[in-house]
Amino acid sequence: MRTQLIIRWGTQILISSLTITSGILGKNYPSIATEVTPKSENSAQDLQPIAQTEEKEPDIEITVIDSILNEPVFSPFRREGTVKDSTRPVYVITGEEMEAQGARTVKEALRFLPGILGDGTVGTEVNALSGQFIRGSNTGQVLILLDGRPINNLGGGGFDLSEFTSNNIERVEVLPGGGSTLYGSDAIGGVINIVTRRPTDKITTTTKVNIGSYGLNQQSIQNSGKSGDISWVVGYNRTQAQNNYPFSIPEANFEGTRKNNDALFNNFNLKLEANLDKRNTLALSTLYLGKEQGSPGGVPIPVPQFGQGFFNSLTENNRKYTDQVLTDLTWNSKLGKGDDSLLKARIYADFLNTRFDNRSGAITSQNRFDTKQDSYGIQVTHNWNLSKNQTLVYGFDYRNTNVRNTSFNYGTNILRVNYDDGITQGAIFSRYDIQFSPSLNVNLGVRQDFSSLVNGSFTSPSVGAKFAVSDSTTLRANYIRNFRAPTIANLFNNNPTNIGNPDLKPEKGDSFDVGIDQKIGNIGLLRLTFFSNRVSDTIAFRRLTPPVNGNTGTWENIGLVQTQGIEASLNLQLARNIYGFVNYTANDPRILKSGNPAEVDKELRFAGADKLNFGVSYENPQGWYFGLLMNSLNGYPTNNTNTEFLPGYTTFDMKMRVPINDRLVLTGSLDNLFNQRYQLFPGFPDGGRVFQLGLSSSF
């Protein structure tokens, strides 16, 4: 069984790491008594050099250990904290790292993080639809947060992370495993928190121009500063690409050039913060995400009949438009007279509009699909330090979402309302953290969700613990009970090509993980996690092949899926200014119960790929950066009966950052060095070898 292999591999890795550590601890390394600037763990960009004295340059600029463990994070606590405070593994990439890696969107920023399969399923272009799979979960089972509040699409599920360009992002946090105790529905597989940039104290303007393969050109500008009690960030990003690359699909005996694959982004961001007095602040944040893109479709795969790629078609005239506004108003107040009690109250409103024009083929088969979602919500959270060793976080959430989906046929001029419904969600929650001793931390949490859906209410408890065996070894363990309510499309869609099922039950999950954080002398940190995630009443689409009266299928609760696996992350300082990382993620999502007997004991499609990342880089105190990064994915099934597979692939990327002077920085990347060609979904190609070259300035 693959599960036994995962456990055996994990045991070997753990034993090997402890053996290596015992040897390294016997060696002498330079002591480091410098203050660390927190960064994250996945490239040398998280290893920022410290200020030098004129007398002597330090032998080692910063410890990898402190860089990772002191990284600020919000998602594990629903308050500000650091990685070392969390009983759960959490992985972070910062805005500086995104720049060094050439990540144009949040989707691309996740590529080298452990715990997540973030490549998506329909391409590698800047506009390719994002698909994130965490611990055997699908995109709809991963909750997306924007500055700590939910933005998931409740009409169809998930949120396309390629909509977010990276110019306004401070950091992205990936919290694998369930998160329902703090955040409610949709967090069965994990949580991704996108943290936007805060205002700077000095008035600063940053501009960047980026060009690259297949007509890529980007321009962005950000202005940030503070005047009196008012501070601000305002910016704009324009991204355009043609993506007309040559490709082939051997299974279909096809060669050609990708057409109708262009994209144009226009993204605006605004954040205003006002100090009302010494203990109260008010902040307004607004994002506008606009995108127009071609939808080129995929090459039909003739064998097997009715297989995953059988119904593909190349669509030279199809277009997609997104028009999204995400806005919130937040009040922070320090209660009492000290700094031990913080109240945060937020109201938010989101307007997500998507239009898809299917203008290929005969006029009778041409349709326009429009989806409009309006969401209004409230978050109130009180973070209270009861004593030096006890913290209580509690509050309530409310979110009302209405979604209208229509289709218009250009041949008949008939407008059909596929669904026009809403969901109201509310919850109360609390989390209690206590440090029993300097070496033992425990947290307890519970959340009660209420919903307008039948069977939509749910109770989500959690418990976590962390025990420091020694100064270099820390053990941790967690349990979380999770759930996911069906989407409006799952329940109420009346389009004959995708019939909703109003009798669907919520998905229910149990997440367990145990792990170790092992310091390797002063030069590295190993984080190893074994996890198990069980999801019952899993919602899946049951296809009718061939279709019956135009009905291609409906949604159903297929039974029980259990995922077991490993997340391993090792960061090292190999020599002066030389850094390396390697991380490995193994997933084995097995269908234990299903309405289709042929799926029992099979691997859940797309979600079970194993992922290996590797990187080595040079970075000096003057800001020069050169890196070689590897991303490798093994093969995975594309259907739940495991009769169709896609092979894995391995790509190598080169990255650089060269300061020209104090104000100008040159960045560049050459991705997929060896032009490895592969498919992420049958009949949908990748873009092959691509380059980027950028110039940024700050003044």
XYZ file of C-alpha atoms in Angstrom:
699
model
C 0.000 0.000 0.000
C 1.149 3.535 -0.784
C 0.208 4.570 2.764
C 2.752 2.132 4.188
C 5.366 3.550 1.834
C 4.623 7.089 3.059
C 4.960 6.028 6.706
C 8.193 4.134 6.007
C 9.670 7.122 4.116
C 8.671 9.455 6.928
C 10.287 7.256 9.564
C 13.495 7.051 7.553
C 13.574 10.820 7.053
C 13.010 11.415 10.775
C 15.738 8.987 11.840
C 18.145 10.399 9.267
C 17.488 13.968 10.346
C 18.099 13.166 14.008
C 21.304 11.349 13.092
C 22.528 14.285 11.016
C 21.588 16.702 13.782
C 23.514 14.812 16.457
C 26.611 14.976 14.273
C 26.262 18.636 13.444
C 25.623 19.686 17.019
C 29.088 18.404 17.891
C 30.708 20.919 15.547
C 31.552 24.537 16.292
C 29.834 27.242 14.287
C 30.167 30.998 14.644
C 27.868 32.425 17.285
C 25.278 34.833 15.956
C 24.120 37.578 18.270
C 22.307 39.751 15.770
C 18.732 40.896 15.533
C 16.779 39.047 12.861
C 14.333 40.501 10.390
C 11.577 37.874 9.982
C 11.224 36.365 6.512
C 9.893 33.059 5.258
C 11.453 29.788 4.365
C 11.584 28.973 0.698
C 14.410 30.928 -0.918
C 17.389 32.950 0.106
C 15.212 36.012 -0.118
C 14.019 35.012 3.385
C 17.618 35.248 4.573
C 17.977 39.019 4.625
C 21.451 40.237 5.570
C 21.941 42.239 8.735
C 23.582 45.627 8.859
C 27.363 45.441 8.770
C 29.823 47.236 10.991
C 32.766 49.009 9.431
C 35.230 46.925 11.426
C 34.288 43.416 10.246
C 31.674 41.753 8.096
C 29.979 38.891 9.964
C 30.793 35.377 8.797
C 27.113 34.455 8.588
C 24.533 37.180 8.012
C 21.524 35.524 9.589
C 20.365 32.161 10.863
C 17.922 30.198 8.770
C 16.308 29.088 12.013
C 15.375 32.554 13.244
C 14.409 33.688 9.764
C 11.730 31.000 9.562
C 10.540 30.781 13.166
C 10.187 34.552 13.620
C 8.173 35.021 10.420
C 4.922 36.882 11.301
C 1.709 34.968 10.583
C -1.973 35.511 11.285
C -3.885 32.475 10.024
C -3.030 29.887 12.739
C -4.279 32.142 15.554
C -6.684 34.727 14.082
C -4.350 37.258 15.645
C -0.782 38.362 15.055
C 1.848 35.785 15.966
C 4.916 34.043 14.592
C 5.643 30.663 13.050
C 7.349 29.456 16.233
C 4.205 30.224 18.268
C 2.034 27.893 16.181
C 1.400 24.256 17.040
C 0.599 23.740 13.346
C 2.964 23.921 10.380
C 2.476 27.126 8.398
C 4.451 28.183 5.323
C 5.034 31.741 4.146
C 6.325 33.538 1.077
C 6.985 37.272 1.278
C 6.645 40.004 -1.298
C 10.434 40.254 -1.547
C 10.651 36.548 -2.352
C 7.936 36.889 -4.970
C 9.993 39.589 -6.662
C 13.148 37.453 -6.599
C 11.276 34.417 -7.970
C 9.498 36.408 -10.685
C 6.037 35.455 -9.379
C 3.519 37.559 -11.285
C 0.446 36.372 -9.357
C -0.393 34.780 -6.008
C -0.966 31.498 -7.845
C 2.632 31.497 -9.070
C 3.934 32.486 -5.636
C 2.763 29.144 -4.183
C 4.845 27.043 -6.578
C 7.792 26.302 -4.278
C 5.965 26.098 -0.945
C 5.523 22.687 0.708
C 2.107 21.270 1.487
C 0.307 22.587 -1.588
C -0.038 21.542 -5.218
C -0.487 25.012 -6.664
C 0.206 24.602 -10.374
C -3.463 24.553 -11.338
C -4.996 22.259 -13.919
C -5.344 24.248 -17.142
C -1.978 25.828 -17.947
C 1.094 27.738 -16.817
C 0.305 31.167 -18.301
C -0.058 34.246 -16.114
C -3.837 34.074 -16.615
C -4.199 30.297 -16.144
C -6.981 29.345 -13.742
C -5.612 28.655 -10.288
C -6.229 25.278 -8.699
C -4.849 24.633 -5.214
C -4.841 21.143 -3.704
C -3.828 20.747 -0.055
C -3.637 17.407 1.754
C -5.798 15.628 -0.814
C -8.426 18.365 -0.948
C -9.712 20.134 -4.035
C -9.852 23.871 -4.720
C -13.350 24.266 -3.278
C -12.166 22.759 0.035
C -9.445 25.385 0.556
C -10.525 28.634 2.186
C -9.065 31.841 0.719
C -8.669 34.793 3.079
C -7.830 38.385 2.207
C -6.207 40.051 5.217
C -7.905 37.480 7.426
C -11.459 37.528 6.070
C -13.104 35.081 3.620
C -13.495 35.797 -0.098
C -14.424 32.340 -1.419
C -16.979 32.219 -4.204
C -20.076 30.619 -2.682
C -21.690 30.214 -6.087
C -19.194 27.817 -7.613
C -16.582 27.422 -4.864
C -12.958 28.492 -4.459
C -11.305 31.670 -5.689
C -8.990 32.074 -8.663
C -5.646 33.178 -7.188
C -4.358 34.203 -10.613
C -6.610 37.281 -10.228
C -4.213 38.725 -7.611
C -1.081 40.261 -9.092
C 1.853 40.236 -6.681
C 2.697 43.958 -6.676
C 0.445 44.697 -3.679
C 1.159 41.568 -1.613
C 3.092 41.701 1.657
C 3.069 37.924 2.134
C 1.006 34.788 1.526
C 0.449 32.214 4.281
C -0.411 28.573 3.591
C -1.896 26.725 6.579
C -2.370 23.045 5.627
C -5.067 21.040 7.376
C -8.493 22.110 8.501
C -9.323 25.601 9.699
C -13.037 25.462 10.517
C -12.566 26.261 14.212
C -11.435 29.792 13.399
C -12.899 30.328 9.928
C -15.899 28.053 9.381
C -16.897 26.426 6.101
C -14.585 25.691 3.137
C -11.432 25.099 5.215
C -11.376 21.283 5.123
C -8.066 21.079 3.270
C -6.416 24.238 4.517
C -6.340 28.021 4.544
C -4.500 30.489 2.291
C -4.245 34.007 3.702
C -3.254 36.830 1.338
C -1.845 39.766 3.300
C -1.722 43.081 1.449
C 0.905 45.771 1.934
C 0.740 48.193 4.861
C 1.605 51.887 4.540
C 5.224 52.931 5.015
C 6.343 55.652 7.412
C 8.192 57.549 4.678
C 6.549 58.625 1.444
C 7.816 56.121 -1.121
C 6.987 55.485 -4.740
C 7.890 52.183 -6.385
C 7.589 51.541 -10.102
C 8.307 48.400 -12.084
C 8.372 47.400 -15.742
C 8.545 43.724 -16.684
C 8.762 42.101 -20.128
C 8.920 38.452 -21.103
C 8.121 35.632 -23.477
C 4.995 35.506 -25.648
C 4.233 39.202 -25.409
C 4.336 39.584 -21.634
C 4.518 43.176 -20.458
C 3.731 44.521 -17.002
C 3.744 47.981 -15.507
C 3.031 48.765 -11.890
C 3.263 51.742 -9.574
C 2.765 51.957 -5.814
C 2.796 55.041 -3.614
C 2.866 54.678 0.147
C 3.442 57.031 3.030
C 2.224 58.845 6.098
C 1.265 62.435 6.813
C 0.232 63.273 10.349
C -2.331 60.714 11.495
C -3.189 59.529 7.971
C -1.242 56.857 6.095
C -1.930 55.262 2.728
C -1.031 52.784 0.013
C -2.319 53.335 -3.509
C -1.287 51.423 -6.595
C -2.035 50.138 -10.063
C -0.892 47.109 -12.045
C -1.365 46.427 -15.738
C -0.382 43.009 -17.057
C -0.721 41.919 -20.660
C 0.361 38.765 -22.492
C -0.416 37.001 -25.779
C 0.672 33.451 -24.840
C 0.669 32.273 -28.460
C 3.222 29.484 -28.061
C 3.689 26.309 -30.144
C 2.637 23.017 -28.544
C 1.810 19.420 -29.299
C -0.493 16.782 -27.793
C 0.923 13.384 -28.799
C -2.157 11.470 -27.599
C -4.238 13.333 -30.189
C -1.515 13.443 -32.871
C -1.807 17.246 -32.729
C 0.678 20.056 -33.320
C -0.162 23.737 -33.506
C 0.084 27.197 -31.977
C -1.924 28.279 -28.945
C -4.525 30.810 -30.083
C -6.999 33.035 -28.255
C -4.892 32.772 -25.115
C -4.239 36.474 -24.472
C -4.868 38.271 -21.194
C -5.155 41.844 -19.935
C -5.194 42.680 -16.206
C -6.101 46.049 -14.717
C -5.775 45.934 -10.922
C -6.108 48.863 -8.518
C -5.460 48.911 -4.761
C -6.160 51.509 -2.100
C -5.600 51.387 1.647
C -6.146 54.305 4.031
C -5.373 54.186 7.749
C -6.234 56.862 10.294
C -5.058 57.119 13.897
C -8.173 58.376 15.654
C -6.213 58.658 18.882
C -3.429 56.745 20.611
C -5.630 53.660 21.088
C -7.959 53.602 18.089
C -7.342 53.234 14.356
C -9.633 53.043 11.355
C -8.631 51.456 8.042
C -10.335 51.344 4.648
C -9.089 48.853 2.059
C -10.330 48.373 -1.510
C -9.130 46.158 -4.329
C -10.387 46.224 -7.890
C -9.471 43.146 -9.942
C -10.312 43.397 -13.621
C -9.290 40.882 -16.263
C -10.169 40.057 -19.844
C -8.761 36.902 -21.367
C -9.136 34.418 -24.157
C -10.334 30.917 -23.395
C -8.545 28.655 -25.895
C -9.946 25.327 -24.709
C -8.192 21.999 -25.068
C -7.373 19.468 -27.727
C -9.881 16.568 -27.858
C -8.335 13.277 -26.707
C -10.013 10.471 -28.713
C -8.984 7.573 -26.463
C -10.468 6.533 -24.152
C -13.985 7.298 -25.308
C -15.787 9.589 -22.827
C -12.484 10.056 -20.989
C -11.317 13.223 -19.215
C -10.163 14.912 -22.435
C -12.747 13.400 -24.778
C -15.121 16.381 -24.668
C -12.412 19.039 -25.159
C -12.628 21.501 -28.011
C -10.344 24.288 -29.243
C -12.261 27.551 -28.936
C -10.716 30.433 -30.865
C -13.537 32.901 -30.075
C -14.381 32.187 -26.436
C -13.671 34.979 -23.939
C -13.788 35.398 -20.180
C -14.235 38.650 -18.238
C -13.892 39.186 -14.495
C -14.759 42.380 -12.651
C -14.282 42.150 -8.873
C -14.352 44.651 -6.031
C -13.213 43.615 -2.535
C -13.575 46.256 0.157
C -13.627 46.437 3.950
C -13.607 48.936 6.802
C -11.770 47.914 9.984
C -11.699 49.500 13.426
C -8.975 48.497 15.909
C -9.255 49.543 19.532
C -6.975 48.878 22.485
C -9.282 48.362 25.445
C -8.384 49.260 28.999
C -5.140 51.096 29.666
C -2.544 48.562 28.559
C -1.707 46.626 25.401
C -3.216 43.306 26.505
C -6.712 43.717 25.034
C -7.393 44.405 21.350
C -10.830 44.622 19.762
C -11.114 44.400 15.983
C -14.411 45.069 14.210
C -14.713 44.802 10.433
C -17.469 45.198 7.900
C -16.859 44.141 4.317
C -18.585 44.006 0.960
C -17.494 42.036 -2.116
C -18.876 42.168 -5.639
C -17.685 39.367 -7.916
C -18.795 39.473 -11.537
C -17.780 36.901 -14.131
C -18.867 36.633 -17.751
C -17.976 33.815 -20.092
C -18.734 34.142 -23.813
C -18.873 30.869 -25.707
C -18.817 32.115 -29.312
C -17.322 29.062 -31.013
C -19.165 26.570 -33.209
C -22.678 26.847 -34.610
C -24.797 29.816 -33.536
C -27.244 27.490 -31.768
C -24.459 26.290 -29.446
C -23.142 29.767 -28.638
C -23.953 30.973 -25.111
C -23.080 33.703 -22.648
C -22.840 32.833 -18.949
C -23.008 35.578 -16.315
C -22.408 35.147 -12.590
C -22.894 37.991 -10.110
C -22.119 37.506 -6.421
C -22.743 40.113 -3.731
C -21.387 39.381 -0.252
C -21.744 41.441 2.916
C -20.096 40.468 6.164
C -19.143 41.394 9.700
C -16.224 40.176 11.811
C -15.762 41.040 15.482
C -12.723 39.614 17.284
C -11.399 40.260 20.787
C -7.791 39.265 21.459
C -7.209 39.250 25.201
C -3.953 38.413 26.982
C -5.356 37.166 30.273
C -1.865 36.813 31.752
C 1.698 36.323 30.594
C 0.990 32.696 29.743
C -2.695 32.790 28.696
C -4.412 34.261 25.635
C -8.085 34.170 24.685
C -9.376 35.003 21.206
C -13.136 35.022 20.665
C -15.762 36.718 18.535
C -18.460 36.269 15.955
C -18.772 36.212 12.163
C -21.626 36.975 9.814
C -21.764 36.706 6.022
C -24.689 37.023 3.630
C -24.074 36.019 0.009
C -26.408 36.172 -2.977
C -25.453 34.687 -6.338
C -27.265 34.941 -9.663
C -26.136 32.811 -12.606
C -27.726 33.135 -16.050
C -27.103 31.767 -19.526
C -28.101 33.438 -22.786
C -28.292 31.535 -26.083
C -27.266 33.620 -29.092
C -29.171 31.353 -31.469
C -32.548 31.462 -29.720
C -32.151 34.763 -27.780
C -33.442 32.937 -24.697
C -32.177 33.970 -21.260
C -32.199 31.199 -18.648
C -31.745 31.735 -14.907
C -29.673 28.786 -13.731
C -29.774 29.787 -10.089
C -30.581 32.907 -8.095
C -30.202 32.109 -4.414
C -28.436 33.149 -1.256
C -26.748 31.755 1.829
C -26.632 33.395 5.258
C -23.891 32.222 7.606
C -23.183 33.172 11.203
C -20.885 31.841 13.908
C -19.449 32.337 17.370
C -15.945 31.069 18.126
C -13.206 31.054 20.742
C -9.630 29.842 21.107
C -7.713 29.579 24.362
C -3.889 29.327 24.459
C -2.005 28.462 27.630
C 1.696 27.971 28.267
C 1.903 25.486 31.137
C 5.688 25.719 31.241
C 8.492 27.147 29.097
C 8.446 23.892 27.116
C 4.696 23.065 26.888
C 2.002 25.028 25.029
C -1.612 23.904 24.550
C -4.546 25.487 22.714
C -8.249 24.635 22.757
C -10.826 25.984 20.323
C -14.479 25.644 19.404
C -16.796 27.228 16.860
C -20.536 26.993 16.325
C -21.688 27.796 12.798
C -25.257 28.590 11.812
C -26.540 28.596 8.245
C -29.715 29.203 6.286
C -29.084 25.876 4.531
C -30.717 22.708 5.781
C -28.087 20.832 7.825
C -25.813 23.856 7.435
C -25.091 24.327 11.160
C -21.968 22.688 12.543
C -19.736 22.515 15.638
C -15.969 22.578 15.052
C -13.687 21.823 18.028
C -9.888 21.756 17.925
C -6.930 21.015 20.179
C -3.213 21.538 19.643
C -0.040 21.053 21.669
C 3.640 21.810 21.329
C 6.395 20.390 23.541
C 10.038 21.475 23.458
C 12.053 18.355 24.195
C 15.232 20.428 24.133
C 16.492 23.745 22.782
C 16.814 22.147 19.352
C 13.853 19.732 19.179
C 10.143 20.559 19.380
C 7.253 18.112 18.993
C 3.733 19.201 17.982
C 0.321 17.621 17.471
C -3.119 18.899 16.374
C -6.696 17.828 15.789
C -9.425 19.881 14.070
C -13.022 19.024 13.169
C -14.036 20.648 9.865
C -16.939 21.034 7.467
C -17.839 22.502 4.089
C -21.331 23.563 3.069
C -22.386 22.816 -0.537
C -22.152 25.722 -2.977
C -25.221 27.332 -4.478
C -24.411 25.714 -7.827
C -24.122 22.301 -6.137
C -27.576 22.735 -4.654
C -29.733 24.759 -6.999
C -28.310 24.835 -10.531
C -31.054 23.976 -13.054
C -28.949 24.076 -16.208
C -29.458 20.637 -17.825
C -25.714 20.286 -18.364
C -25.102 20.496 -14.607
C -28.140 19.757 -12.445
C -27.972 20.756 -8.778
C -28.893 18.434 -5.935
C -30.822 20.134 -3.090
C -30.461 17.011 -0.923
C -26.678 17.341 -0.610
C -25.238 17.122 2.878
C -22.244 19.183 4.034
C -18.843 17.589 3.817
C -17.418 16.725 7.235
C -13.746 16.233 8.032
C -11.267 15.319 10.750
C -7.694 16.611 10.461
C -4.847 15.130 12.479
C -1.156 15.924 12.311
C 1.960 15.229 14.365
C 5.346 16.708 13.628
C 8.804 17.727 14.704
C 10.798 20.931 14.313
C 14.476 20.051 14.461
C 17.195 22.685 14.562
C 20.410 21.652 12.848
C 23.093 23.471 14.788
C 23.042 27.139 13.833
C 22.721 26.482 10.123
C 19.348 24.910 9.428
C 15.878 23.786 10.362
C 13.957 20.643 9.489
C 10.164 20.609 9.800
C 8.547 17.217 9.357
C 4.789 16.560 9.589
C 2.731 13.381 9.280
C -0.937 14.075 8.590
C -4.249 12.308 8.173
C -7.343 14.015 6.802
C -10.708 12.212 6.601
C -13.634 13.751 4.710
C -17.041 12.107 4.749
C -19.985 12.945 2.468
C -17.482 14.253 -0.089
C -19.286 16.214 -2.804
C -18.354 15.152 -6.335
C -19.800 15.455 -9.833
C -21.266 12.254 -11.264
C -21.021 12.320 -15.048
C -23.608 10.655 -17.269
C -21.834 9.173 -20.297
C -23.349 9.483 -22.749
C -25.573 12.415 -21.666
C -29.272 11.752 -21.139
C -31.561 14.407 -22.678
C -28.697 16.895 -22.543
C -28.048 16.188 -18.852
C -24.357 15.403 -18.398
C -24.596 14.732 -14.668
C -25.272 16.015 -11.166
C -23.625 16.406 -7.790
C -23.673 13.745 -5.081
C -22.150 12.824 -1.721
C -19.823 10.018 -2.810
C -18.860 8.674 0.618
C -15.547 8.839 2.482
C -12.062 9.989 1.436
C -8.998 9.615 3.651
C -5.689 11.281 2.890
C -2.464 10.330 4.626
C 0.874 11.852 3.877
C 4.014 13.758 4.753
C 5.165 17.363 4.583
C 8.912 17.798 4.990
C 10.781 21.087 4.750
C 14.535 21.550 5.219
C 16.309 24.932 5.062
C 20.079 25.270 5.332
C 22.842 27.833 5.185
C 25.435 25.877 3.216
C 28.225 28.451 3.368
C 28.725 32.183 3.630
C 26.002 33.772 1.441
C 24.977 30.323 0.083
C 21.553 28.996 1.054
C 19.522 25.946 0.160
C 16.115 24.427 0.715
C 14.349 21.194 -0.107
C 10.753 20.295 0.646
C 8.698 17.217 -0.091
C 4.958 16.664 0.015
C 3.399 13.200 -0.279
C -0.366 12.760 -0.581
C -2.350 9.541 -0.731
C -6.074 10.421 -0.924
C -8.037 7.155 -0.966
C -11.748 6.800 -1.645
C -12.879 4.451 1.131
C -16.609 4.671 0.408
C -18.389 5.680 -2.796
C -21.689 5.342 -4.611
C -19.624 3.886 -7.464
C -18.045 0.569 -6.347
C -15.336 0.952 -9.005
C -13.951 3.971 -7.100
C -13.511 2.244 -3.734
C -9.864 2.099 -2.608
C -8.833 4.241 -5.580
C -6.932 7.507 -5.433
C -8.896 10.754 -5.660
C -8.191 12.373 -9.010
C -5.661 15.239 -9.315
C -5.198 15.553 -5.543
C -2.663 12.791 -4.927
C 0.479 13.924 -6.729
C 3.721 13.907 -4.754
C 5.754 17.099 -4.968
C 9.479 17.752 -4.526
C 11.038 21.236 -4.490
C 14.711 22.081 -4.313
C 16.650 25.316 -4.434
C 20.154 26.675 -3.960
C 20.946 30.365 -4.071
C 23.540 33.044 -3.481
C 22.679 36.304 -1.765
C 25.074 38.890 -0.429
C 24.571 41.889 1.882
C 24.420 44.252 -1.095
C 21.188 42.581 -2.294
C 22.549 40.443 -5.152
C 20.601 37.228 -5.618
C 21.092 34.240 -7.911
C 19.025 31.079 -7.537
C 18.445 27.720 -9.183
C 15.073 26.202 -8.263
C 13.532 22.833 -9.096
C 9.877 21.814 -9.044
C 8.978 18.149 -9.568
C 5.562 16.496 -9.609
C 4.984 12.785 -10.028
C 2.184 11.251 -12.108
C -1.407 11.296 -10.906
C -4.802 9.890 -11.947
C -7.275 12.155 -13.736
C -10.357 10.104 -12.841
C -11.564 8.447 -9.664
C -11.455 4.939 -11.107
C -7.728 5.426 -11.802
C -7.911 4.248 -15.396
C -6.479 7.505 -16.776
C -3.238 9.172 -15.702
C -1.009 12.094 -16.539
C 2.762 11.641 -16.224
C 4.792 13.766 -13.884
C 7.314 16.422 -14.819
C 10.398 18.182 -13.479
C 11.347 21.770 -14.281
C 14.350 23.928 -13.373
C 14.226 27.724 -13.074
C 16.980 30.330 -12.825
C 16.337 33.564 -10.915
C 18.356 36.701 -10.357
C 18.188 40.066 -8.641
C 20.884 42.669 -9.383
C 20.940 46.094 -7.647
C 22.172 48.688 -10.136
C 22.285 51.448 -7.543
C 20.375 52.488 -4.425
C 17.229 53.167 -6.441
C 17.273 50.711 -9.362
C 17.022 46.909 -9.276
C 17.198 44.535 -12.236
C 15.379 41.195 -11.943
C 15.275 38.288 -14.333
C 14.224 34.667 -14.624
C 14.519 31.825 -17.092
C 11.892 29.225 -16.221
C 11.654 25.636 -17.433
C 15.292 25.707 -18.544
C 15.174 22.400 -20.402
C 11.815 23.135 -22.074
C 10.040 20.218 -20.413
C 6.587 19.933 -22.021
C 3.686 18.464 -20.087
C -0.051 18.656 -19.508
C -1.793 19.618 -16.280
C -5.146 18.443 -17.636
C -5.575 16.108 -20.624
C -5.348 18.176 -23.804
C -4.303 21.435 -22.076
C -0.593 22.255 -22.624
C 2.027 24.169 -20.685
C 3.931 27.138 -22.085
C 7.417 25.606 -22.197
C 10.578 27.642 -21.617
C 9.896 31.315 -20.823
C 11.925 34.322 -19.669
C 11.238 37.551 -17.794
C 13.276 40.718 -17.363
C 12.238 43.494 -15.014
C 13.461 46.876 -13.825
C 12.138 48.452 -10.628
C 12.888 51.766 -8.964
C 12.080 53.302 -5.599
C 12.227 56.963 -4.726
